[in-house]
């Protein structure tokens, strides 16, 4: 009797272990086959073959033969960072990988005005499923141009520090803004790509992104994408708008007839609204920055010296250019991407209705904050909205 009971008990244990092992194996197999995008070949009514978005929930092993066929867009992530940013950058990379890039495996370009350390390269490359590339910035793109009076620039920094203006006395910050405004897209490592997604340290994604945002930009002919908009500190850009109007007087043809003018000016370009897209998150087509119109615009701004004599940021520069030189339909608001850059974040409303999986609280979104420019953007795009209704949707 004891032998029989022992036999039954051992049988139950082995059965449990077998089931447990099978379940774990199946789970691992499922995970393995859902981390890589798959290409779906579909036929249009005209009989043409085209690619469909590869995200397939519950991808099965039968689709494994197609895993390597997915054709990514010509795109990369890009991060301007210092070696000392590593601690705050690693969680940002992990967030991008977990929420998006573990399925699409896009490359990642890191740029620095100094050589990256081996530790930086090893720890960042371990997280990235695409190819990680590390580049040194040309000294001429991170130094004073010949026409800048460095004594005058130093006096500006001193006065801005006294006025308690954020980054007011930061010399390197000014070089960074100039580089991001006019040079990053010309770096040799960026030359092979058309689209980029800018990522900075201490940023975080809150929602799974189950479609290829780069392919979305390409397929819908979008030139600039954003998720948070905000007003600029006027004291940092006192002459930026005047300098822009001087440029427009020389090149009136630069203005697009269907531009997003009301986002940056409420009075027929007389004054600047101070609204801009927060460029710490931007997904854009570098052909726009590399084009003749923007190149002339940046050269005009650079010669004026405002990056050093004031503290012009790349965000208002990019935003003004996109709003005035592009068709407003070329600009896209990534409302479905939950994103945080301290101290603000965007959290999508109606998450269940949109099929989103997010780890953020919609009622705390920056969208309807007094300093947010979302209302101005929606009006400029001629999108009707009920502010009170939208506020309720976030609760």
Coordinates of C-alpha atoms in Angstrom, one line a residue:
X1 CA 0.0 0.0 0.0
X2 CA 2.8 2.4 0.9
X3 CA 4.6 1.6 -2.3
X4 CA 1.4 2.3 -4.3
X5 CA 0.9 5.6 -2.6
X6 CA 4.6 6.5 -3.2
X7 CA 4.3 5.6 -6.8
X8 CA 1.1 7.7 -7.2
X9 CA 2.8 10.7 -5.5
X10 CA 5.9 10.4 -7.7
X11 CA 3.8 10.2 -10.7
X12 CA 1.9 13.4 -9.8
X13 CA 5.2 15.2 -9.3
X14 CA 6.7 14.1 -12.6
X15 CA 3.4 15.1 -14.4
X16 CA 3.5 18.6 -12.8
X17 CA 7.2 19.0 -13.8
X18 CA 6.5 17.9 -17.3
X19 CA 3.5 20.3 -17.7
X20 CA 5.5 23.1 -16.2
X21 CA 8.4 22.5 -18.6
X22 CA 6.2 22.4 -21.6
X23 CA 4.4 25.6 -20.6
X24 CA 7.7 27.4 -20.1
X25 CA 9.0 26.1 -23.4
X26 CA 5.9 27.3 -25.2
X27 CA 6.1 30.7 -23.4
X28 CA 9.8 31.1 -24.5
X29 CA 8.9 30.1 -28.0
X30 CA 6.1 32.6 -28.1
X31 CA 8.3 35.4 -26.8
X32 CA 11.0 34.4 -29.3
X33 CA 8.7 34.7 -32.3
X34 CA 7.1 38.0 -31.1
X35 CA 10.2 40.1 -30.8
X36 CA 11.0 40.4 -34.5
X37 CA 8.7 42.0 -37.0
X38 CA 7.2 40.1 -39.9
X39 CA 6.4 41.2 -43.4
X40 CA 2.9 40.6 -44.6
X41 CA 2.6 40.7 -48.4
X42 CA -0.8 42.0 -49.4
X43 CA -2.4 42.7 -52.8
X44 CA -4.2 45.9 -53.6
X45 CA -7.3 46.0 -55.8
X46 CA -5.0 47.0 -58.7
X47 CA -2.9 43.9 -58.0
X48 CA 0.2 45.7 -56.7
X49 CA 2.2 44.1 -53.9
X50 CA 2.9 46.2 -50.8
X51 CA 4.1 45.8 -47.3
X52 CA 1.8 45.8 -44.3
X53 CA 2.6 46.9 -40.8
X54 CA 4.4 43.9 -39.3
X55 CA 3.1 43.8 -35.8
X56 CA 1.1 40.6 -35.4
X57 CA -0.1 39.9 -31.9
X58 CA 0.4 36.2 -31.0
X59 CA 2.8 35.6 -33.9
X60 CA 3.1 31.8 -34.5
X61 CA 6.2 29.8 -35.5
X62 CA 4.6 29.2 -38.9
X63 CA 5.4 32.8 -39.7
X64 CA 9.1 32.4 -38.8
X65 CA 10.1 32.1 -42.5
X66 CA 9.1 35.7 -43.0
X67 CA 10.9 37.2 -40.0
X68 CA 13.9 38.4 -41.8
X69 CA 12.0 39.8 -44.8
X70 CA 10.6 42.9 -43.1
X71 CA 12.0 46.0 -44.9
X72 CA 12.6 48.8 -42.4
X73 CA 12.5 52.4 -43.3
X74 CA 15.8 54.2 -43.9
X75 CA 15.9 55.5 -40.3
X76 CA 17.8 55.6 -37.1
X77 CA 17.7 56.7 -33.5
X78 CA 20.1 59.5 -32.7
X79 CA 21.4 60.7 -29.3
X80 CA 23.7 63.5 -28.5
X81 CA 25.4 62.6 -25.2
X82 CA 28.4 62.9 -23.0
X83 CA 30.1 60.0 -21.3
X84 CA 28.8 61.3 -17.9
X85 CA 25.2 61.0 -19.2
X86 CA 25.5 57.2 -19.3
X87 CA 23.7 56.6 -16.0
X88 CA 20.6 58.5 -17.1
X89 CA 20.8 57.4 -20.7
X90 CA 20.7 53.6 -20.2
X91 CA 17.1 53.6 -18.8
X92 CA 16.0 55.8 -21.7
X93 CA 17.4 53.3 -24.2
X94 CA 15.9 50.4 -22.3
X95 CA 12.5 52.1 -22.4
X96 CA 12.7 52.6 -26.2
X97 CA 13.8 49.0 -26.7
X98 CA 11.1 47.6 -24.5
X99 CA 8.3 49.7 -25.9
X100 CA 9.3 49.7 -29.6
X101 CA 12.7 48.8 -31.0
X102 CA 12.8 45.2 -29.7
X103 CA 10.4 44.5 -32.6
X104 CA 12.0 46.6 -35.3
X105 CA 15.7 46.7 -34.6
X106 CA 16.5 50.1 -35.9
X107 CA 20.1 51.4 -35.7
X108 CA 21.2 53.9 -33.1
X109 CA 23.7 56.7 -33.7
X110 CA 25.5 58.3 -30.7
X111 CA 27.3 61.6 -31.1
X112 CA 29.7 63.4 -28.8
X113 CA 32.1 66.3 -29.0
X114 CA 34.6 64.1 -27.2
X115 CA 35.5 60.5 -27.7
X116 CA 33.1 58.0 -26.2
X117 CA 34.6 55.8 -23.4
X118 CA 34.7 52.0 -23.8
X119 CA 32.3 51.7 -20.9
X120 CA 29.8 53.9 -22.7
X121 CA 30.0 51.9 -25.9
X122 CA 29.8 48.5 -24.2
X123 CA 26.9 49.3 -21.9
X124 CA 24.8 51.1 -24.6
X125 CA 25.4 48.6 -27.4
X126 CA 24.3 45.7 -25.1
X127 CA 20.8 47.1 -25.0
X128 CA 20.3 47.9 -28.6
X129 CA 19.0 45.3 -31.1
X130 CA 20.0 47.4 -34.2
X131 CA 23.6 48.5 -34.9
X132 CA 25.0 51.0 -32.5
X133 CA 27.3 53.6 -34.0
X134 CA 29.5 56.2 -32.2
X135 CA 30.7 59.4 -33.8
X136 CA 32.9 62.3 -33.0
X137 CA 31.5 65.8 -33.8
X138 CA 33.6 67.9 -36.1
X139 CA 35.3 70.7 -34.1
X140 CA 34.0 73.4 -36.4
X141 CA 30.5 72.3 -35.5
X142 CA 31.2 72.7 -31.8
X143 CA 33.2 75.9 -31.6
X144 CA 32.8 79.6 -32.3
X145 CA 32.5 80.7 -35.9
X146 CA 35.0 83.4 -37.0
X147 CA 32.3 86.1 -37.0
X148 CA 31.4 85.7 -33.3
X149 CA 32.7 88.2 -30.8
X150 CA 33.5 85.8 -28.0
X151 CA 33.9 88.7 -25.5
X152 CA 30.4 89.8 -26.3
X153 CA 29.2 86.2 -26.0
X154 CA 30.8 85.9 -22.5
X155 CA 29.1 89.1 -21.4
X156 CA 25.8 87.7 -22.5
X157 CA 26.3 84.6 -20.4
X158 CA 27.3 86.6 -17.4
X159 CA 24.2 88.8 -17.6
X160 CA 21.9 85.8 -18.2
X161 CA 23.3 84.2 -15.1
X162 CA 22.6 87.3 -13.1
X163 CA 19.0 87.3 -14.5
X164 CA 18.7 83.7 -13.4
X165 CA 17.8 82.4 -16.9
X166 CA 18.0 78.6 -17.2
X167 CA 21.2 77.6 -18.9
X168 CA 21.9 81.3 -19.2
X169 CA 25.7 81.0 -18.4
X170 CA 26.1 77.5 -20.0
X171 CA 28.6 77.8 -22.9
X172 CA 28.3 74.1 -23.9
X173 CA 24.6 74.4 -24.1
X174 CA 24.8 77.0 -26.8
X175 CA 27.2 74.8 -28.9
X176 CA 24.7 72.0 -28.5
X177 CA 21.7 74.1 -29.6
X178 CA 23.7 75.3 -32.7
X179 CA 24.8 71.8 -33.5
X180 CA 21.2 70.4 -33.2
X181 CA 19.9 73.3 -35.3
X182 CA 22.2 73.0 -38.2
X183 CA 24.7 70.2 -38.2
X184 CA 23.6 66.8 -36.7
X185 CA 21.9 65.7 -39.9
X186 CA 25.1 66.3 -41.9
X187 CA 27.3 64.2 -39.7
X188 CA 28.9 61.3 -41.7
X189 CA 27.2 58.7 -39.6
X190 CA 23.8 60.2 -40.3
X191 CA 24.3 60.6 -44.1
X192 CA 23.0 57.1 -45.0
X193 CA 19.7 57.7 -43.2
X194 CA 16.6 59.8 -44.1
X195 CA 14.5 59.6 -40.9
X196 CA 15.5 59.9 -37.3
X197 CA 14.1 59.7 -33.8
X198 CA 15.9 61.9 -31.3
X199 CA 16.3 60.4 -27.8
X200 CA 17.8 62.2 -24.8
X201 CA 18.9 61.0 -21.3
X202 CA 16.2 60.9 -18.6
X203 CA 13.4 60.4 -21.1
X204 CA 10.8 57.6 -20.9
X205 CA 8.1 56.0 -23.0
X206 CA 4.9 55.0 -21.2
X207 CA 3.0 53.1 -23.9
X208 CA 3.8 50.1 -26.1
X209 CA 4.2 51.2 -29.7
X210 CA 2.9 48.4 -31.9
X211 CA 3.5 49.9 -35.3
X212 CA 6.5 51.2 -37.2
X213 CA 6.6 54.9 -36.6
X214 CA 9.2 55.4 -39.3
X215 CA 7.2 53.5 -41.9
X216 CA 4.2 55.6 -40.8
X217 CA 6.2 58.8 -41.5
X218 CA 7.3 57.5 -44.9
X219 CA 4.0 56.0 -46.0
X220 CA 2.1 59.1 -45.0
X221 CA 4.7 61.6 -46.3
X222 CA 5.1 63.2 -42.9
X223 CA 8.1 65.5 -42.4
X224 CA 8.0 66.3 -38.7
X225 CA 6.5 64.5 -35.7
X226 CA 6.2 65.6 -32.1
X227 CA 4.4 64.8 -28.8
X228 CA 4.8 67.8 -26.4
X229 CA 4.6 71.5 -27.3
X230 CA 5.4 74.3 -24.9
X231 CA 6.2 78.1 -24.8
X232 CA 9.8 79.3 -24.9
X233 CA 11.4 81.6 -22.4
X234 CA 11.2 85.0 -24.2
X235 CA 14.4 86.3 -22.6
X236 CA 16.4 83.6 -24.5
X237 CA 15.2 84.5 -28.0
X238 CA 14.7 88.3 -28.0
X239 CA 15.7 88.8 -31.6
X240 CA 14.9 85.3 -33.1
X241 CA 11.6 86.4 -34.7
X242 CA 13.0 89.6 -36.0
X243 CA 15.8 87.7 -37.6
X244 CA 13.3 85.2 -39.1
X245 CA 11.3 88.1 -40.6
X246 CA 14.5 89.5 -42.1
X247 CA 15.0 86.1 -43.7
X248 CA 11.5 86.0 -45.0
X249 CA 11.8 89.5 -46.5
X250 CA 14.8 88.2 -48.6
X251 CA 13.1 84.8 -49.4
X252 CA 9.3 85.3 -49.4
X253 CA 9.0 82.2 -51.5
X254 CA 10.1 80.1 -48.5
X255 CA 6.6 80.5 -46.9
X256 CA 4.4 77.5 -47.7
X257 CA 0.9 78.5 -48.8
X258 CA -0.6 75.9 -46.5
X259 CA 1.7 76.5 -43.5
X260 CA 1.0 76.1 -39.8
X261 CA 1.4 79.9 -39.3
X262 CA -1.1 80.3 -36.5
X263 CA 1.0 78.0 -34.3
X264 CA 3.9 80.4 -34.2
X265 CA 2.1 83.7 -34.8
X266 CA -1.4 85.0 -34.0
X267 CA -1.1 88.2 -36.0
X268 CA 0.0 87.6 -39.6
X269 CA 3.6 87.0 -38.6
X270 CA 4.0 90.3 -36.8
X271 CA 5.1 88.7 -33.5
X272 CA 6.1 85.2 -32.3
X273 CA 3.7 83.2 -30.1
X274 CA 6.7 81.6 -28.4
X275 CA 5.1 78.2 -29.1
X276 CA 7.4 75.4 -30.1
X277 CA 7.6 71.6 -30.4
X278 CA 9.8 70.2 -27.6
X279 CA 12.6 68.8 -29.6
X280 CA 13.9 66.4 -27.0
X281 CA 11.3 64.2 -28.8
X282 CA 11.1 64.6 -32.5
X283 CA 10.8 62.1 -35.4
X284 CA 11.5 63.8 -38.6
X285 CA 12.6 63.6 -42.3
X286 CA 16.2 64.9 -42.6
X287 CA 15.6 65.8 -46.2
X288 CA 13.7 68.8 -44.9
X289 CA 16.7 70.0 -42.8
X290 CA 19.1 69.2 -45.6
X291 CA 17.0 71.1 -48.2
X292 CA 17.8 74.5 -49.7
X293 CA 15.2 76.5 -47.8
X294 CA 16.1 75.3 -44.3
X295 CA 19.8 75.5 -45.1
X296 CA 19.5 79.1 -46.1
X297 CA 17.4 79.8 -43.0
X298 CA 20.0 78.2 -40.6
X299 CA 22.8 80.1 -42.3
X300 CA 21.0 83.3 -41.9
X301 CA 20.4 82.6 -38.2
X302 CA 24.0 81.5 -37.7
X303 CA 25.4 84.7 -39.2
X304 CA 23.2 86.7 -36.9
X305 CA 24.9 85.2 -33.8
X306 CA 21.9 84.6 -31.7
X307 CA 23.0 81.2 -30.6
X308 CA 25.8 82.9 -28.7
X309 CA 24.7 86.5 -28.2
X310 CA 21.3 85.3 -26.8
X311 CA 20.5 81.6 -26.1
X312 CA 18.5 80.5 -29.2
X313 CA 17.4 76.9 -28.8
X314 CA 17.1 74.3 -31.5
X315 CA 13.4 73.7 -30.5
X316 CA 12.1 77.1 -31.5
X317 CA 14.4 77.1 -34.6
X318 CA 13.1 73.7 -35.8
X319 CA 9.5 74.7 -34.9
X320 CA 9.4 78.0 -36.7
X321 CA 11.0 76.4 -39.8
X322 CA 8.5 73.5 -39.8
X323 CA 5.6 75.7 -39.2
X324 CA 6.4 78.2 -41.9
X325 CA 8.2 76.2 -44.6
X326 CA 6.2 72.9 -44.6
X327 CA 2.6 72.1 -45.5
X328 CA 0.7 71.9 -42.2
X329 CA -0.4 68.4 -43.2
X330 CA 3.3 67.3 -43.2
X331 CA 3.4 67.8 -39.4
X332 CA 2.1 65.0 -37.2
X333 CA 1.1 65.0 -33.5
X334 CA 2.0 61.5 -32.0
X335 CA -0.9 61.6 -29.6
X336 CA -0.7 57.9 -29.1
X337 CA 2.9 57.9 -27.8
X338 CA 3.1 58.3 -24.0
X339 CA 6.4 60.2 -23.3
X340 CA 8.1 61.9 -20.4
X341 CA 11.0 64.4 -20.3
X342 CA 11.3 66.0 -16.8
X343 CA 9.3 67.8 -15.6
X344 CA 6.5 67.2 -18.1
X345 CA 4.9 64.3 -19.7
X346 CA 2.2 63.5 -22.3
X347 CA -0.2 60.6 -21.5
X348 CA -2.7 59.6 -24.2
X349 CA -6.4 59.9 -23.3
X350 CA -9.0 57.1 -24.1
X351 CA -6.3 54.5 -23.9
X352 CA -8.6 51.5 -23.9
X353 CA -10.5 52.9 -26.9
X354 CA -7.2 53.4 -28.8
X355 CA -6.0 49.9 -27.9
X356 CA -3.0 51.3 -26.0
X357 CA -1.1 49.7 -23.1
X358 CA 0.3 52.6 -21.1
X359 CA 1.8 53.1 -17.6
X360 CA 0.9 56.7 -17.0
X361 CA -2.0 58.7 -15.6
X362 CA -3.9 60.7 -18.2
X363 CA -5.2 63.3 -15.7
X364 CA -1.6 64.4 -15.2
X365 CA -0.8 65.0 -18.9
X366 CA 0.8 68.3 -19.8
X367 CA -1.5 68.7 -22.8
X368 CA -3.9 71.2 -21.1
X369 CA -1.4 72.9 -18.8
X370 CA -1.2 76.6 -19.1
X371 CA 2.2 76.5 -20.8
X372 CA 1.2 73.9 -23.3
X373 CA 0.7 74.9 -26.9
X374 CA -1.6 72.0 -27.9
X375 CA -4.6 74.3 -28.2
X376 CA -2.7 76.6 -30.5
X377 CA -1.6 73.6 -32.6
X378 CA -5.1 72.2 -33.0
X379 CA -6.5 75.7 -34.0
X380 CA -3.7 76.1 -36.5
X381 CA -4.5 72.7 -38.0
X382 CA -8.2 73.7 -38.1
X383 CA -9.1 70.8 -35.7
X384 CA -12.2 71.5 -33.6
X385 CA -11.9 70.5 -30.0
X386 CA -13.9 70.9 -26.8
X387 CA -11.3 71.7 -24.1
X388 CA -13.5 70.8 -21.2
X389 CA -14.5 67.6 -22.9
X390 CA -10.8 66.7 -23.5
X391 CA -10.0 67.5 -19.9
X392 CA -12.7 65.1 -18.8
X393 CA -11.4 62.4 -21.2
X394 CA -8.1 62.4 -19.3
X395 CA -9.7 61.5 -16.0

